Amino acid sequence: MQDPSPKPNVQTARPPAGARSYVLRFISGKYQGGEFPIVPEKQIVVGRSSDLDMVLVEDMVSRKHARIAMQADQIWIEDLGSTNGTFVNGEKIKRARLKEGDRVLIGTSILKVIAGEGQAQPRETAEVKQNLERVADQRRTSANRTMSGSIEEVPLPDLLQLFGTSKKSGVLVVRTEDDVGRIFMRKGVIYHASINDLDDVPPMKSIFRLLTWQKGLFDLDPPDEREFPNELSLSVQEILMEGLRQLDEFNELRDQLPDLHSRLVLSMPLAAPLRELKPAELDIIQLAHNYGHLETVMNKSQATDLETVQMILKLLKQQYLRAE
């Protein structure tokens, strides 16, 4: 959030005795895993120009992009009129105060403010740059990816918020040990999603399921030029508001649900009248009859997981279906 308070005078600021130290840790981008110390009285100018303190050579970074400075125990960041903007926790800023845990997006790099060990000690800028280049050399691959990181460091809702606000385009790929999810974005708008390339699972359901993932690695791949049937056109904010609401309600019902590997079968004889059911509930009965397994029924249902679970629990309670 922008802060109207006066700019700190970094030339005269003095850290109090025992002041905490902080570093900027790259949690995404070319220097992922590297750190840049924040030292009182020493500003950090970030940009594409090679003579700056933190050099990020990429098209989305301006020649002089942003300035970070520390006054006593307060850290400030200021956008220097960059073309593509500076973002703090998903919000575009002109000037803002940073605190521990905040995430800064500049170009394709995400930096997290973390506490350092002991008091901050001045280090030569050249030494810090060399350390970052060593990190980059260790990570360099031939893959044409613009961003990568861990969703344990940047939870998926926060990551989507950053991409939405900065209007990024591309395919956000999230990989776990068992699954691969993809979210397709154009200028920050989500238009498709999939998990394990399954055609059975609708895009909205895929997105909501991805929001439950807490571990995995992400990459922002280049835009995919394919066209998908029934494309979405939803802002990240719309997705998150509805997705997180559904997740909360789904978690309240999870314990009532049979095991995903159980079979759903029609009660025989079927005593309850079918005419009392809604069309969507009849669809669930048909899916149970055709496929049986609860997991397959949930995948093939055109309704969201929350809506599908609500209907299944109703059909079980009213004895249209039973679990085996």
mmCIF file of C-alpha atoms in Angstrom:
data_model
loop_
_atom_site.group_PDB
_atom_site.id
_atom_site.type_symbol
_atom_site.label_atom_id
_atom_site.label_comp_id
_atom_site.label_asym_id
_atom_site.label_seq_id
_atom_site.Cartn_x
_atom_site.Cartn_y
_atom_site.Cartn_z
ATOM 1 C CA MET A 1 0.000 0.000 0.000
ATOM 2 C CA GLN A 2 1.314 3.444 -0.831
ATOM 3 C CA ASP A 3 2.511 5.555 2.082
ATOM 4 C CA PRO A 4 2.352 9.355 1.984
ATOM 5 C CA SER A 5 4.897 9.858 4.778
ATOM 6 C CA PRO A 6 8.139 11.767 4.057
ATOM 7 C CA LYS A 7 10.976 9.906 2.369
ATOM 8 C CA PRO A 8 13.703 8.691 4.721
ATOM 9 C CA ASN A 9 17.063 10.389 4.602
ATOM 10 C CA VAL A 10 19.231 7.332 4.106
ATOM 11 C CA GLN A 11 22.427 9.386 4.388
ATOM 12 C CA THR A 12 21.772 10.430 7.997
ATOM 13 C CA ALA A 13 19.776 7.483 9.344
ATOM 14 C CA ARG A 14 21.424 5.536 12.164
ATOM 15 C CA PRO A 15 20.302 2.057 13.194
ATOM 16 C CA PRO A 16 19.554 1.655 16.877
ATOM 17 C CA ALA A 17 21.791 -0.616 18.927
ATOM 18 C CA GLY A 18 20.811 -4.241 18.439
ATOM 19 C CA ALA A 19 18.656 -3.463 15.395
ATOM 20 C CA ARG A 20 17.540 -6.500 13.410
ATOM 21 C CA SER A 21 19.077 -7.111 10.024
ATOM 22 C CA TYR A 22 17.181 -8.051 6.891
ATOM 23 C CA VAL A 23 17.927 -9.499 3.484
ATOM 24 C CA LEU A 24 16.036 -9.724 0.212
ATOM 25 C CA ARG A 25 15.813 -13.386 -0.793
ATOM 26 C CA PHE A 26 15.051 -14.231 -4.407
ATOM 27 C CA ILE A 27 12.271 -16.825 -4.338
ATOM 28 C CA SER A 28 11.697 -16.688 -8.090
ATOM 29 C CA GLY A 29 13.590 -15.587 -11.139
ATOM 30 C CA LYS A 30 17.159 -15.854 -12.435
ATOM 31 C CA TYR A 31 18.700 -15.513 -8.962
ATOM 32 C CA GLN A 32 16.294 -17.795 -7.106
ATOM 33 C CA GLY A 33 17.913 -18.835 -3.820
ATOM 34 C CA GLY A 34 20.261 -15.861 -3.768
ATOM 35 C CA GLU A 35 20.175 -13.060 -1.194
ATOM 36 C CA PHE A 36 20.858 -9.322 -1.194
ATOM 37 C CA PRO A 37 21.542 -7.712 2.210
ATOM 38 C CA ILE A 38 19.643 -4.593 3.288
ATOM 39 C CA VAL A 39 22.110 -2.307 5.047
ATOM 40 C CA PRO A 40 21.155 0.909 6.874
ATOM 41 C CA GLU A 41 22.403 4.068 5.158
ATOM 42 C CA LYS A 42 23.032 2.121 1.945
ATOM 43 C CA GLN A 43 20.289 2.308 -0.662
ATOM 44 C CA ILE A 44 19.721 -0.430 -3.219
ATOM 45 C CA VAL A 45 18.850 0.787 -6.698
ATOM 46 C CA VAL A 46 17.314 -1.953 -8.849
ATOM 47 C CA GLY A 47 17.180 -1.920 -12.620
ATOM 48 C CA ARG A 48 18.543 -3.075 -15.950
ATOM 49 C CA SER A 49 21.519 -0.707 -16.046
ATOM 50 C CA SER A 50 24.806 -2.490 -15.345
ATOM 51 C CA ASP A 51 26.079 0.236 -12.986
ATOM 52 C CA LEU A 52 23.254 -0.235 -10.429
ATOM 53 C CA ASP A 53 23.344 -2.145 -7.153
ATOM 54 C CA MET A 54 20.903 -4.919 -8.115
ATOM 55 C CA VAL A 55 21.021 -5.620 -11.851
ATOM 56 C CA LEU A 56 18.060 -7.465 -13.406
ATOM 57 C CA VAL A 57 18.608 -7.711 -17.146
ATOM 58 C CA GLU A 58 15.232 -8.374 -18.748
ATOM 59 C CA ASP A 59 12.693 -6.592 -20.900
ATOM 60 C CA MET A 60 10.147 -6.018 -18.108
ATOM 61 C CA VAL A 61 12.677 -4.187 -15.924
ATOM 62 C CA SER A 62 13.378 -0.503 -16.570
ATOM 63 C CA ARG A 63 16.890 0.960 -16.690
ATOM 64 C CA LYS A 64 16.294 2.400 -13.192
ATOM 65 C CA HIS A 65 13.296 0.548 -11.828
ATOM 66 C CA ALA A 66 13.080 0.872 -8.029
ATOM 67 C CA ARG A 67 14.944 1.967 -4.923
ATOM 68 C CA ILE A 68 15.036 0.164 -1.561
ATOM 69 C CA ALA A 69 16.409 1.895 1.540
ATOM 70 C CA MET A 70 16.466 1.285 5.282
ATOM 71 C CA GLN A 71 16.070 3.973 7.945
ATOM 72 C CA ALA A 72 16.598 2.657 11.467
ATOM 73 C CA ASP A 73 14.277 -0.368 11.572
ATOM 74 C CA GLN A 74 12.064 0.753 8.662
ATOM 75 C CA ILE A 75 12.530 -0.469 5.105
ATOM 76 C CA TRP A 76 11.114 1.532 2.210
ATOM 77 C CA ILE A 77 10.670 0.752 -1.463
ATOM 78 C CA GLU A 78 10.003 3.349 -4.142
ATOM 79 C CA ASP A 79 9.176 2.821 -7.811
ATOM 80 C CA LEU A 80 11.333 5.080 -9.990
ATOM 81 C CA GLY A 81 8.766 5.605 -12.733
ATOM 82 C CA SER A 82 9.256 2.140 -14.233
ATOM 83 C CA THR A 83 7.317 1.089 -17.319
ATOM 84 C CA ASN A 84 5.914 -2.158 -15.916
ATOM 85 C CA GLY A 85 5.599 -1.207 -12.265
ATOM 86 C CA THR A 86 6.745 -2.469 -8.868
ATOM 87 C CA PHE A 87 4.444 -4.692 -6.800
ATOM 88 C CA VAL A 88 4.326 -5.447 -3.086
ATOM 89 C CA ASN A 89 2.151 -8.399 -2.034
ATOM 90 C CA GLY A 90 0.273 -8.161 -5.323
ATOM 91 C CA GLU A 91 -0.415 -4.416 -5.152
ATOM 92 C CA LYS A 92 1.190 -1.932 -7.522
ATOM 93 C CA ILE A 93 2.982 0.758 -5.522
ATOM 94 C CA LYS A 94 4.697 4.079 -5.962
ATOM 95 C CA ARG A 95 6.188 4.021 -2.503
ATOM 96 C CA ALA A 96 5.602 1.651 0.398
ATOM 97 C CA ARG A 97 7.048 0.428 3.656
ATOM 98 C CA LEU A 98 8.279 -3.173 3.686
ATOM 99 C CA LYS A 99 8.120 -5.592 6.593
ATOM 100 C CA GLU A 100 9.357 -9.115 7.160
ATOM 101 C CA GLY A 101 7.538 -11.612 4.936
ATOM 102 C CA ASP A 102 6.531 -9.087 2.269
ATOM 103 C CA ARG A 103 7.005 -10.137 -1.348
ATOM 104 C CA VAL A 104 8.228 -7.737 -4.015
ATOM 105 C CA LEU A 105 7.713 -8.410 -7.718
ATOM 106 C CA ILE A 106 10.058 -6.646 -10.145
ATOM 107 C CA GLY A 107 9.980 -7.964 -13.693
ATOM 108 C CA THR A 108 10.044 -11.752 -13.338
ATOM 109 C CA SER A 109 11.833 -11.766 -9.974
ATOM 110 C CA ILE A 110 10.021 -12.200 -6.671
ATOM 111 C CA LEU A 111 11.986 -11.097 -3.611
ATOM 112 C CA LYS A 112 10.952 -11.849 -0.040
ATOM 113 C CA VAL A 113 11.993 -9.735 2.946
ATOM 114 C CA ILE A 114 13.445 -12.075 5.571
ATOM 115 C CA ALA A 115 15.295 -11.573 8.843
ATOM 116 C CA GLY A 116 19.063 -11.869 8.629
ATOM 117 C CA GLU A 117 21.494 -13.273 11.160
ATOM 118 C CA GLY A 118 23.016 -10.724 13.528
ATOM 119 C CA GLN A 119 23.402 -7.070 12.626
ATOM 120 C CA ALA A 120 23.653 -6.027 9.000
ATOM 121 C CA GLN A 121 27.236 -5.564 7.867
ATOM 122 C CA PRO A 122 28.180 -3.483 4.823
ATOM 123 C CA ARG A 123 29.435 -5.599 1.941
ATOM 124 C CA GLU A 124 30.913 -4.568 -1.351
ATOM 125 C CA THR A 125 28.249 -4.430 -4.063
ATOM 126 C CA ALA A 126 30.586 -6.281 -6.429
ATOM 127 C CA GLU A 127 30.825 -9.186 -3.962
ATOM 128 C CA VAL A 128 27.018 -9.419 -3.651
ATOM 129 C CA LYS A 129 26.648 -9.357 -7.442
ATOM 130 C CA GLN A 130 29.235 -12.132 -7.830
ATOM 131 C CA ASN A 131 27.380 -14.289 -5.321
ATOM 132 C CA LEU A 132 24.121 -13.798 -7.236
ATOM 133 C CA GLU A 133 25.790 -14.720 -10.523
ATOM 134 C CA ARG A 134 27.138 -17.924 -8.949
ATOM 135 C CA VAL A 135 23.578 -18.794 -7.880
ATOM 136 C CA ALA A 136 22.346 -18.097 -11.419
ATOM 137 C CA ASP A 137 25.100 -20.268 -12.943
ATOM 138 C CA GLN A 138 24.107 -23.180 -10.718
ATOM 139 C CA ARG A 139 20.457 -22.869 -11.739
ATOM 140 C CA ARG A 140 20.921 -22.114 -15.432
ATOM 141 C CA THR A 141 19.147 -24.537 -17.764
ATOM 142 C CA SER A 142 18.209 -24.545 -21.417
ATOM 143 C CA ALA A 143 14.501 -24.371 -20.629
ATOM 144 C CA ASN A 144 12.774 -21.261 -21.923
ATOM 145 C CA ARG A 145 11.043 -20.307 -18.678
ATOM 146 C CA THR A 146 10.708 -16.811 -17.321
ATOM 147 C CA MET A 147 9.885 -17.575 -13.680
ATOM 148 C CA SER A 148 10.182 -20.517 -11.317
ATOM 149 C CA GLY A 149 9.952 -21.218 -7.618
ATOM 150 C CA SER A 150 8.182 -23.171 -4.871
ATOM 151 C CA ILE A 151 4.551 -22.732 -3.823
ATOM 152 C CA GLU A 152 5.707 -23.337 -0.254
ATOM 153 C CA GLU A 153 7.591 -20.024 -0.566
ATOM 154 C CA VAL A 154 4.874 -18.281 -2.590
ATOM 155 C CA PRO A 155 1.421 -19.863 -1.971
ATOM 156 C CA LEU A 156 -0.575 -20.251 -5.163
ATOM 157 C CA PRO A 157 -3.219 -17.608 -4.250
ATOM 158 C CA ASP A 158 -0.426 -15.057 -3.638
ATOM 159 C CA LEU A 159 1.307 -16.048 -6.870
ATOM 160 C CA LEU A 160 -1.873 -15.651 -8.899
ATOM 161 C CA GLN A 161 -2.497 -12.294 -7.253
ATOM 162 C CA LEU A 162 0.960 -11.113 -8.299
ATOM 163 C CA PHE A 163 0.480 -12.325 -11.871
ATOM 164 C CA GLY A 164 -3.009 -10.883 -12.122
ATOM 165 C CA THR A 165 -2.048 -7.432 -10.870
ATOM 166 C CA SER A 166 1.045 -7.286 -13.087
ATOM 167 C CA LYS A 167 -1.037 -8.513 -16.077
ATOM 168 C CA LYS A 168 1.293 -11.357 -16.970
ATOM 169 C CA SER A 169 0.666 -13.732 -19.871
ATOM 170 C CA GLY A 170 1.782 -17.349 -19.984
ATOM 171 C CA VAL A 171 1.082 -20.794 -18.564
ATOM 172 C CA LEU A 172 1.593 -21.231 -14.828
ATOM 173 C CA VAL A 173 2.710 -24.859 -14.431
ATOM 174 C CA VAL A 174 2.646 -26.386 -10.935
ATOM 175 C CA ARG A 175 4.289 -29.778 -10.397
ATOM 176 C CA THR A 176 3.969 -32.089 -7.403
ATOM 177 C CA GLU A 177 5.285 -35.632 -7.032
ATOM 178 C CA ASP A 178 2.063 -37.008 -8.521
ATOM 179 C CA ASP A 179 0.341 -34.273 -10.517
ATOM 180 C CA VAL A 180 0.877 -31.445 -12.979
ATOM 181 C CA GLY A 181 -1.521 -28.487 -13.024
ATOM 182 C CA ARG A 182 -1.652 -25.705 -15.598
ATOM 183 C CA ILE A 183 -3.314 -22.291 -15.415
ATOM 184 C CA PHE A 184 -3.447 -20.306 -18.671
ATOM 185 C CA MET A 185 -3.360 -16.499 -18.457
ATOM 186 C CA ARG A 186 -3.614 -13.590 -20.891
ATOM 187 C CA LYS A 187 -2.609 -10.231 -19.455
ATOM 188 C CA GLY A 188 -3.533 -11.385 -15.967
ATOM 189 C CA VAL A 189 -6.893 -12.916 -16.956
ATOM 190 C CA ILE A 190 -7.399 -16.670 -16.483
ATOM 191 C CA TYR A 191 -8.911 -18.381 -19.524
ATOM 192 C CA HIS A 192 -8.233 -22.109 -19.015
ATOM 193 C CA ALA A 193 -6.860 -24.626 -16.507
ATOM 194 C CA SER A 194 -6.189 -28.353 -16.359
ATOM 195 C CA ILE A 195 -4.755 -31.052 -14.090
ATOM 196 C CA ASN A 196 -2.800 -33.894 -15.700
ATOM 197 C CA ASP A 197 -4.302 -32.795 -19.041
ATOM 198 C CA LEU A 198 -7.574 -34.513 -18.093
ATOM 199 C CA ASP A 199 -10.395 -33.453 -20.381
ATOM 200 C CA ASP A 200 -12.938 -34.810 -17.890
ATOM 201 C CA VAL A 201 -12.228 -32.129 -15.284
ATOM 202 C CA PRO A 202 -13.703 -28.704 -16.209
ATOM 203 C CA PRO A 203 -11.340 -25.687 -16.015
ATOM 204 C CA MET A 204 -13.040 -24.058 -13.014
ATOM 205 C CA LYS A 205 -12.900 -27.296 -11.067
ATOM 206 C CA SER A 206 -9.215 -27.659 -11.952
ATOM 207 C CA ILE A 207 -8.440 -24.160 -10.667
ATOM 208 C CA PHE A 208 -10.282 -24.731 -7.399
ATOM 209 C CA ARG A 209 -8.432 -28.018 -6.878
ATOM 210 C CA LEU A 210 -5.090 -26.355 -7.591
ATOM 211 C CA LEU A 211 -5.806 -23.805 -4.865
ATOM 212 C CA THR A 212 -5.708 -26.674 -2.329
ATOM 213 C CA TRP A 213 -2.120 -27.611 -3.261
ATOM 214 C CA GLN A 214 0.403 -26.564 -0.637
ATOM 215 C CA LYS A 215 3.584 -28.182 -1.969
ATOM 216 C CA GLY A 216 5.122 -28.185 -5.405
ATOM 217 C CA LEU A 217 7.295 -26.275 -7.841
ATOM 218 C CA PHE A 218 6.021 -23.677 -10.282
ATOM 219 C CA ASP A 219 7.205 -22.329 -13.623
ATOM 220 C CA LEU A 220 5.722 -19.565 -15.721
ATOM 221 C CA ASP A 221 6.035 -20.922 -19.245
ATOM 222 C CA PRO A 222 5.596 -18.784 -22.388
ATOM 223 C CA PRO A 223 2.021 -18.157 -23.632
ATOM 224 C CA ASP A 224 0.233 -21.092 -25.271
ATOM 225 C CA GLU A 225 -1.361 -20.152 -28.577
ATOM 226 C CA ARG A 226 -3.927 -22.964 -28.535
ATOM 227 C CA GLU A 227 -7.608 -22.146 -28.363
ATOM 228 C CA PHE A 228 -9.775 -24.082 -25.944
ATOM 229 C CA PRO A 229 -13.526 -24.709 -26.163
ATOM 230 C CA ASN A 230 -15.635 -22.696 -23.718
ATOM 231 C CA GLU A 231 -12.745 -20.522 -22.579
ATOM 232 C CA LEU A 232 -13.075 -18.679 -19.292
ATOM 233 C CA SER A 233 -12.500 -14.949 -18.879
ATOM 234 C CA LEU A 234 -12.105 -14.390 -15.162
ATOM 235 C CA SER A 235 -9.960 -12.059 -13.115
ATOM 236 C CA VAL A 236 -7.717 -13.550 -10.467
ATOM 237 C CA GLN A 237 -9.756 -11.732 -7.819
ATOM 238 C CA GLU A 238 -12.982 -13.405 -8.966
ATOM 239 C CA ILE A 239 -11.297 -16.824 -8.973
ATOM 240 C CA LEU A 240 -9.789 -16.399 -5.521
ATOM 241 C CA MET A 241 -12.906 -15.054 -3.842
ATOM 242 C CA GLU A 242 -15.084 -17.888 -5.093
ATOM 243 C CA GLY A 243 -12.416 -20.588 -4.927
ATOM 244 C CA LEU A 244 -11.403 -19.933 -1.336
ATOM 245 C CA ARG A 245 -15.054 -19.699 -0.261
ATOM 246 C CA GLN A 246 -15.780 -23.077 -1.847
ATOM 247 C CA LEU A 247 -12.655 -24.570 -0.315
ATOM 248 C CA ASP A 248 -13.760 -23.558 3.182
ATOM 249 C CA GLU A 249 -17.201 -25.104 2.685
ATOM 250 C CA PHE A 250 -15.754 -28.231 1.047
ATOM 251 C CA ASN A 251 -13.427 -28.806 4.017
ATOM 252 C CA GLU A 252 -16.430 -28.713 6.358
ATOM 253 C CA LEU A 253 -18.045 -31.566 4.398
ATOM 254 C CA ARG A 254 -14.950 -33.657 3.684
ATOM 255 C CA ASP A 255 -15.297 -35.898 6.752
ATOM 256 C CA GLN A 256 -18.837 -36.868 5.695
ATOM 257 C CA LEU A 257 -17.688 -38.046 2.279
ATOM 258 C CA PRO A 258 -16.925 -41.750 1.600
ATOM 259 C CA ASP A 259 -13.409 -42.719 0.547
ATOM 260 C CA LEU A 260 -12.596 -41.546 -2.977
ATOM 261 C CA HIS A 261 -11.941 -45.136 -4.060
ATOM 262 C CA SER A 262 -15.336 -46.381 -2.886
ATOM 263 C CA ARG A 263 -18.056 -47.234 -5.363
ATOM 264 C CA LEU A 264 -21.382 -45.434 -5.614
ATOM 265 C CA VAL A 265 -24.216 -47.754 -6.575
ATOM 266 C CA LEU A 266 -27.933 -47.219 -7.032
ATOM 267 C CA SER A 267 -30.062 -48.444 -4.174
ATOM 268 C CA MET A 268 -32.129 -51.416 -5.282
ATOM 269 C CA PRO A 269 -35.023 -51.422 -5.196
ATOM 270 C CA LEU A 270 -35.110 -47.629 -5.709
ATOM 271 C CA ALA A 271 -37.818 -46.485 -3.334
ATOM 272 C CA ALA A 272 -37.253 -42.725 -3.403
ATOM 273 C CA PRO A 273 -39.068 -41.014 -6.326
ATOM 274 C CA LEU A 274 -36.783 -39.663 -9.053
ATOM 275 C CA ARG A 275 -39.254 -36.891 -9.863
ATOM 276 C CA GLU A 276 -38.216 -35.099 -6.678
ATOM 277 C CA LEU A 277 -34.646 -34.652 -7.913
ATOM 278 C CA LYS A 278 -33.200 -31.720 -9.823
ATOM 279 C CA PRO A 279 -31.604 -32.271 -13.268
ATOM 280 C CA ALA A 280 -28.075 -31.858 -11.862
ATOM 281 C CA GLU A 281 -28.794 -34.510 -9.210
ATOM 282 C CA LEU A 282 -30.090 -36.876 -11.881
ATOM 283 C CA ASP A 283 -26.806 -36.314 -13.726
ATOM 284 C CA ILE A 284 -24.927 -37.508 -10.631
ATOM 285 C CA ILE A 285 -27.062 -40.657 -10.487
ATOM 286 C CA GLN A 286 -26.290 -41.315 -14.160
ATOM 287 C CA LEU A 287 -22.567 -40.843 -13.569
ATOM 288 C CA ALA A 288 -22.702 -43.204 -10.582
ATOM 289 C CA HIS A 289 -24.514 -45.786 -12.706
ATOM 290 C CA ASN A 290 -22.059 -45.441 -15.604
ATOM 291 C CA TYR A 291 -18.746 -45.163 -13.750
ATOM 292 C CA GLY A 292 -19.289 -46.204 -10.144
ATOM 293 C CA HIS A 293 -16.158 -44.893 -8.438
ATOM 294 C CA LEU A 294 -16.615 -41.732 -6.394
ATOM 295 C CA GLU A 295 -13.395 -40.196 -7.706
ATOM 296 C CA THR A 296 -14.497 -40.692 -11.332
ATOM 297 C CA VAL A 297 -17.938 -39.271 -10.592
ATOM 298 C CA MET A 298 -16.346 -36.160 -9.078
ATOM 299 C CA ASN A 299 -14.027 -35.762 -12.049
ATOM 300 C CA LYS A 300 -16.725 -36.144 -14.677
ATOM 301 C CA SER A 301 -19.336 -34.007 -12.941
ATOM 302 C CA GLN A 302 -19.704 -30.631 -14.639
ATOM 303 C CA ALA A 303 -20.440 -29.056 -11.259
ATOM 304 C CA THR A 304 -17.698 -27.846 -8.915
ATOM 305 C CA ASP A 305 -16.331 -30.244 -6.301
ATOM 306 C CA LEU A 306 -18.322 -28.469 -3.598
ATOM 307 C CA GLU A 307 -21.590 -28.691 -5.542
ATOM 308 C CA THR A 308 -20.895 -32.318 -6.488
ATOM 309 C CA VAL A 309 -20.165 -33.324 -2.886
ATOM 310 C CA GLN A 310 -23.316 -31.577 -1.674
ATOM 311 C CA MET A 311 -25.408 -33.520 -4.210
ATOM 312 C CA ILE A 312 -23.717 -36.857 -3.467
ATOM 313 C CA LEU A 313 -24.268 -36.460 0.275
ATOM 314 C CA LYS A 314 -27.920 -35.637 -0.345
ATOM 315 C CA LEU A 315 -28.376 -38.680 -2.608
ATOM 316 C CA LEU A 316 -26.711 -40.917 -0.027
ATOM 317 C CA LYS A 317 -28.812 -39.534 2.811
ATOM 318 C CA GLN A 318 -32.063 -39.959 0.886
ATOM 319 C CA GLN A 319 -30.974 -43.470 -0.174
ATOM 320 C CA TYR A 320 -30.876 -42.927 -3.932
ATOM 321 C CA LEU A 321 -27.258 -44.075 -3.728
ATOM 322 C CA ARG A 322 -25.162 -46.111 -1.350
ATOM 323 C CA ALA A 323 -21.381 -46.367 -0.959
ATOM 324 C CA GLU A 324 -19.570 -49.702 -1.077
#
